[in-house]
Short mmCIF file of C-alpha atoms in Angstrom, two decimals:
data_model
loop_
_atom_site.label_atom_id
_atom_site.label_comp_id
_atom_site.label_asym_id
_atom_site.label_seq_id
_atom_site.Cartn_x
_atom_site.Cartn_y
_atom_site.Cartn_z
CA MET A 31 -61.81 -5.76 5.53
CA ASN A 32 -58.17 -6.62 5.56
CA THR A 33 -56.83 -5.47 2.08
CA ILE A 34 -53.01 -5.22 1.79
CA LEU A 35 -52.16 -2.12 -0.35
CA PHE A 36 -48.55 -1.37 0.50
CA THR A 37 -45.56 -3.43 1.19
CA ASP A 38 -44.39 -1.13 3.98
CA ARG A 39 -44.27 2.70 4.75
CA GLU A 40 -41.38 3.24 2.25
CA ASP A 41 -43.45 1.74 -0.49
CA ALA A 42 -46.34 4.05 0.48
CA GLY A 43 -43.99 7.06 0.47
CA ARG A 44 -42.64 6.18 -2.92
CA ARG A 45 -46.04 5.97 -4.47
CA LEU A 46 -47.17 9.33 -2.84
CA ALA A 47 -43.98 10.82 -4.28
CA GLU A 48 -45.16 9.81 -7.89
CA HIS A 49 -48.19 11.82 -7.46
CA LEU A 50 -46.37 14.75 -6.13
CA LYS A 51 -43.46 15.10 -8.50
CA GLY A 52 -43.44 17.24 -11.59
CA ARG A 53 -44.96 20.33 -10.02
CA HIS A 54 -43.69 23.79 -8.92
CA TYR A 55 -43.08 24.12 -5.23
CA LEU A 56 -41.87 27.15 -3.44
CA ARG A 57 -38.94 26.23 -1.16
CA PRO A 58 -40.77 22.82 -0.41
CA LEU A 59 -40.78 21.47 2.99
CA VAL A 60 -42.13 18.05 3.91
CA LEU A 61 -43.36 17.58 7.46
CA ALA A 62 -43.67 14.15 8.90
CA ILE A 63 -46.00 13.21 11.73
CA PRO A 64 -43.87 10.93 13.94
CA ARG A 65 -43.14 8.31 14.33
CA GLY A 66 -44.61 6.32 11.48
CA GLY A 67 -44.80 9.26 9.22
CA ILE A 68 -41.17 9.70 8.85
CA GLU A 69 -40.74 6.59 6.79
CA VAL A 70 -43.57 7.90 4.32
CA ALA A 71 -42.12 11.36 4.31
CA LEU A 72 -38.43 10.44 3.50
CA PRO A 73 -39.18 9.27 -0.10
CA ILE A 74 -41.38 12.26 -0.73
CA ALA A 75 -38.65 14.70 0.35
CA GLN A 76 -36.06 12.84 -1.66
CA ALA A 77 -38.19 12.92 -4.76
CA LEU A 78 -39.02 16.72 -4.49
CA ASP A 79 -35.43 17.66 -3.29
CA ALA A 80 -37.34 19.17 -0.41
CA GLU A 81 -36.47 19.94 3.17
CA LEU A 82 -37.69 17.42 5.92
CA ASP A 83 -38.79 18.01 9.26
CA VAL A 84 -41.47 16.81 11.82
CA VAL A 85 -44.66 18.32 13.03
CA LEU A 86 -45.66 17.07 16.55
CA ALA A 87 -49.12 16.21 17.62
CA ARG A 88 -50.40 13.49 19.97
CA LYS A 89 -53.59 11.68 20.05
CA LEU A 90 -55.78 12.11 23.32
CA ARG A 91 -56.62 8.42 24.11
CA ALA A 92 -59.90 7.19 25.31
CA PRO A 93 -59.89 5.55 28.82
CA SER A 94 -59.26 1.72 28.59
CA GLN A 95 -59.25 2.10 24.65
CA SER A 96 -55.80 3.57 23.86
CA GLU A 97 -56.46 3.12 20.17
CA LEU A 98 -59.56 5.43 20.19
CA ALA A 99 -58.87 8.97 20.03
CA LEU A 100 -61.03 11.45 21.92
CA GLY A 101 -59.04 14.20 20.08
CA ALA A 102 -55.60 15.31 19.81
CA LEU A 103 -53.05 17.82 21.05
CA SER A 104 -50.62 20.01 18.97
CA GLU A 105 -47.10 20.99 19.65
CA SER A 106 -48.48 24.61 20.07
CA GLY A 107 -50.81 23.28 22.86
CA GLU A 108 -54.08 23.52 20.96
CA VAL A 109 -56.54 20.78 21.67
CA TYR A 110 -58.89 19.36 18.95
CA MET A 111 -61.75 17.24 20.08
CA ASN A 112 -63.39 14.75 17.79
CA PRO A 113 -67.01 16.04 17.56
CA GLN A 114 -68.58 12.98 19.16
CA PHE A 115 -66.61 13.53 22.31
CA ILE A 116 -67.43 17.31 22.81
CA GLY A 117 -69.40 17.82 25.86
CA LEU A 118 -67.78 15.24 28.11
CA SER A 119 -69.14 14.26 31.62
CA GLY A 120 -67.41 15.44 34.62
CA GLY A 121 -65.42 12.36 35.10
CA LEU A 122 -64.26 12.24 31.63
CA LYS A 123 -63.27 15.83 31.78
CA ALA A 124 -60.99 15.16 34.74
CA TYR A 125 -59.44 12.21 32.81
CA LEU A 126 -58.89 14.43 29.74
CA GLN A 127 -57.01 16.97 31.74
CA GLU A 128 -54.67 14.19 32.95
CA GLU A 129 -54.26 12.80 29.49
CA ARG A 130 -53.59 16.16 28.06
CA ALA A 131 -50.86 16.80 30.58
CA HIS A 132 -49.47 13.34 29.79
CA GLN A 133 -49.35 13.89 26.04
CA ALA A 134 -47.99 17.40 26.37
CA ALA A 135 -44.97 16.00 28.40
CA GLU A 136 -44.51 13.29 25.55
CA ILE A 137 -44.53 16.11 22.97
CA GLU A 138 -41.91 18.15 24.94
CA ARG A 139 -39.76 14.90 25.36
CA ARG A 140 -39.87 14.46 21.51
CA VAL A 141 -39.09 18.15 20.96
CA GLN A 142 -35.99 17.87 23.04
CA LEU A 143 -34.92 14.70 20.95
CA PHE A 144 -35.79 15.67 17.55
CA ARG A 145 -34.75 19.27 17.71
CA ALA A 146 -31.39 18.35 18.86
CA VAL A 147 -30.84 16.68 15.55
CA ARG A 148 -32.98 18.94 13.28
CA PRO A 149 -33.78 22.46 14.35
CA LYS A 150 -37.26 23.55 13.48
CA ALA A 151 -37.65 24.54 9.83
CA PRO A 152 -39.40 27.86 8.90
CA ILE A 153 -42.86 27.31 7.40
CA ALA A 154 -44.15 30.82 6.50
CA GLY A 155 -44.46 31.38 2.71
CA ARG A 156 -43.40 27.91 1.63
CA SER A 157 -44.97 24.94 -0.04
CA VAL A 158 -45.64 22.42 2.92
CA ILE A 159 -46.47 18.87 2.60
CA VAL A 160 -47.63 17.10 5.70
CA ALA A 161 -47.30 13.27 5.47
CA ASP A 162 -48.33 10.39 7.65
CA ASP A 163 -48.63 6.53 7.20
CA GLY A 164 -52.46 6.82 7.26
CA ILE A 165 -55.45 8.31 8.96
CA ALA A 166 -57.73 6.68 11.44
CA THR A 167 -60.07 9.27 13.01
CA GLY A 168 -58.09 12.18 11.64
CA ALA A 169 -57.64 13.90 15.04
CA THR A 170 -53.96 13.89 15.10
CA LEU A 171 -53.60 15.16 11.52
CA ILE A 172 -56.19 17.91 12.17
CA ALA A 173 -54.32 19.08 15.31
CA ALA A 174 -51.04 19.09 13.15
CA LEU A 175 -52.60 20.98 10.41
CA ARG A 176 -54.03 23.64 12.61
CA SER A 177 -50.71 24.27 13.90
CA VAL A 178 -49.05 24.31 10.54
CA ARG A 179 -51.59 26.56 9.04
CA ALA A 180 -51.16 29.16 11.79
CA GLN A 181 -47.55 29.50 10.79
CA GLY A 182 -48.44 30.84 7.24
CA PRO A 183 -47.44 28.38 4.70
CA GLN A 184 -47.92 29.52 1.05
CA ARG A 185 -49.63 26.23 0.16
CA LEU A 186 -50.47 23.36 2.40
CA ILE A 187 -50.72 19.88 1.03
CA VAL A 188 -51.56 16.54 2.91
CA ALA A 189 -50.19 13.30 1.63
CA VAL A 190 -51.35 10.06 3.06
CA PRO A 191 -51.49 6.61 1.63
CA VAL A 192 -54.88 5.35 3.14
CA ALA A 193 -57.71 6.80 5.08
CA PRO A 194 -61.40 6.21 5.77
CA ALA A 195 -63.34 8.06 3.21
CA GLU A 196 -65.69 9.55 5.68
CA CYS A 197 -62.95 11.65 7.48
CA LEU A 198 -61.50 13.22 4.36
CA PRO A 199 -63.91 16.16 3.88
CA GLY A 200 -62.90 17.62 7.41
CA ILE A 201 -59.24 17.25 6.32
CA ARG A 202 -59.81 19.06 3.02
CA GLU A 203 -61.15 21.98 4.84
CA LEU A 204 -57.81 22.49 6.49
CA CYS A 205 -55.42 22.18 3.48
CA ASP A 206 -55.16 23.48 -0.09
CA GLU A 207 -54.85 19.91 -1.57
CA LEU A 208 -55.28 16.42 -0.22
CA VAL A 209 -53.42 13.47 -1.86
CA CYS A 210 -54.95 10.17 -0.57
CA LEU A 211 -54.10 7.08 -2.50
CA HIS A 212 -56.78 4.89 -1.08
CA ALA A 213 -60.06 6.36 0.43
CA LEU A 214 -61.98 3.30 1.85
CA GLN A 215 -65.53 3.08 2.72
CA GLU A 216 -64.76 0.11 5.01
CA PHE A 217 -61.89 0.85 7.31
CA TRP A 218 -60.60 -0.74 10.58
CA ALA A 219 -56.94 0.15 11.21
CA VAL A 220 -54.13 1.72 9.16
CA GLY A 221 -51.75 -1.26 9.87
CA MET A 222 -54.14 -3.65 8.37
CA HIS A 223 -53.31 -2.29 4.83
CA TYR A 224 -49.49 -2.87 5.12
CA GLU A 225 -47.80 -6.07 4.66
CA ARG A 226 -45.20 -4.72 7.08
CA PHE A 227 -46.03 -2.25 9.71
CA GLU A 228 -43.47 -2.51 12.48
CA PRO A 229 -43.25 0.24 15.24
CA VAL A 230 -41.00 3.07 14.43
CA SER A 231 -38.55 4.18 17.23
CA ASP A 232 -37.49 7.64 18.23
CA GLU A 233 -34.01 6.57 17.21
CA ARG A 234 -35.28 5.93 13.69
CA VAL A 235 -36.87 9.34 13.49
CA MET A 236 -33.82 11.03 14.50
CA GLU A 237 -31.73 8.84 12.06
CA GLY A 238 -33.91 9.76 9.15
CA LEU A 239 -33.86 13.41 9.89
CA ALA A 240 -30.05 13.36 10.26
CA GLU A 241 -29.56 11.43 7.04
CA HIS A 242 -31.79 13.81 5.11
CA LEU A 243 -30.37 16.91 6.67
CA ALA A 244 -26.75 15.72 5.81
CA SER A 245 -27.74 15.45 2.00
CA HIS A 246 -29.14 19.06 1.98
CA ALA A 247 -27.45 22.31 2.68
CA VAL A 248 -29.91 24.75 4.19
CA VAL A 249 -29.29 28.37 3.00
CA GLU A 250 -31.68 30.91 4.39
CA GLY A 251 -34.52 28.73 4.35
CA HIS A 252 -33.83 27.09 1.07
CA ALA A 253 -33.08 23.49 0.73
CA VAL A 254 -30.02 22.99 -1.70
CA HIS A 255 -29.04 19.46 -2.73
CA ALA A 256 -25.66 18.59 -1.36
CA GLY A 257 -23.13 19.14 -4.00
CA THR A 258 -24.88 22.07 -5.81
CA ALA A 259 -24.46 25.70 -5.44
CA PRO A 260 -27.56 27.79 -4.27
CA GLY A 261 -29.12 29.73 -6.94
#
């Protein structure tokens, strides 16, 4: 079913921001899952006057089916496997070791790029919102959430525009709140629900982080909008 729900990722982010505004947050931090998540996270961070950073996780791709996730790898090195792929045969185990090494190298490459623009924001004791442009299998988001939860946020919220309804119970178990604008019974691919769903480059992620950081002074872990004095 090809139902267009959003013009683009920015449109999705603005709609999510409307659901998240008007609440009390403790030193709010919005974490984007790059690359596509940055365009969704930016309007949320702007609306909440929150800090913006990234949380890195990578899909572990199935052989010959790069869009199918066997699981995912977090920046901390933890592997999450989709339940249907637990107990792999010997051949697939060897492939998975190679894929894990490949994705770990890609995470490290992105760490070097993104952290040069935006040093890692502290997470402990804060209201943290993890945002992405949608959920497919949920593996990448689950890996990211486990990594974030281990760092002790005060409250952990997930904000996504669209997802298959069947994967949401597993996501809810890992966060304090899940905001999903459209939970669909029939789901094929995230991009099918956007009018425009162009690839997002590393350069765009860095640009978005730099732009937002420039508009916020960071004082002892608190985001303070540029032009205002910290309280």
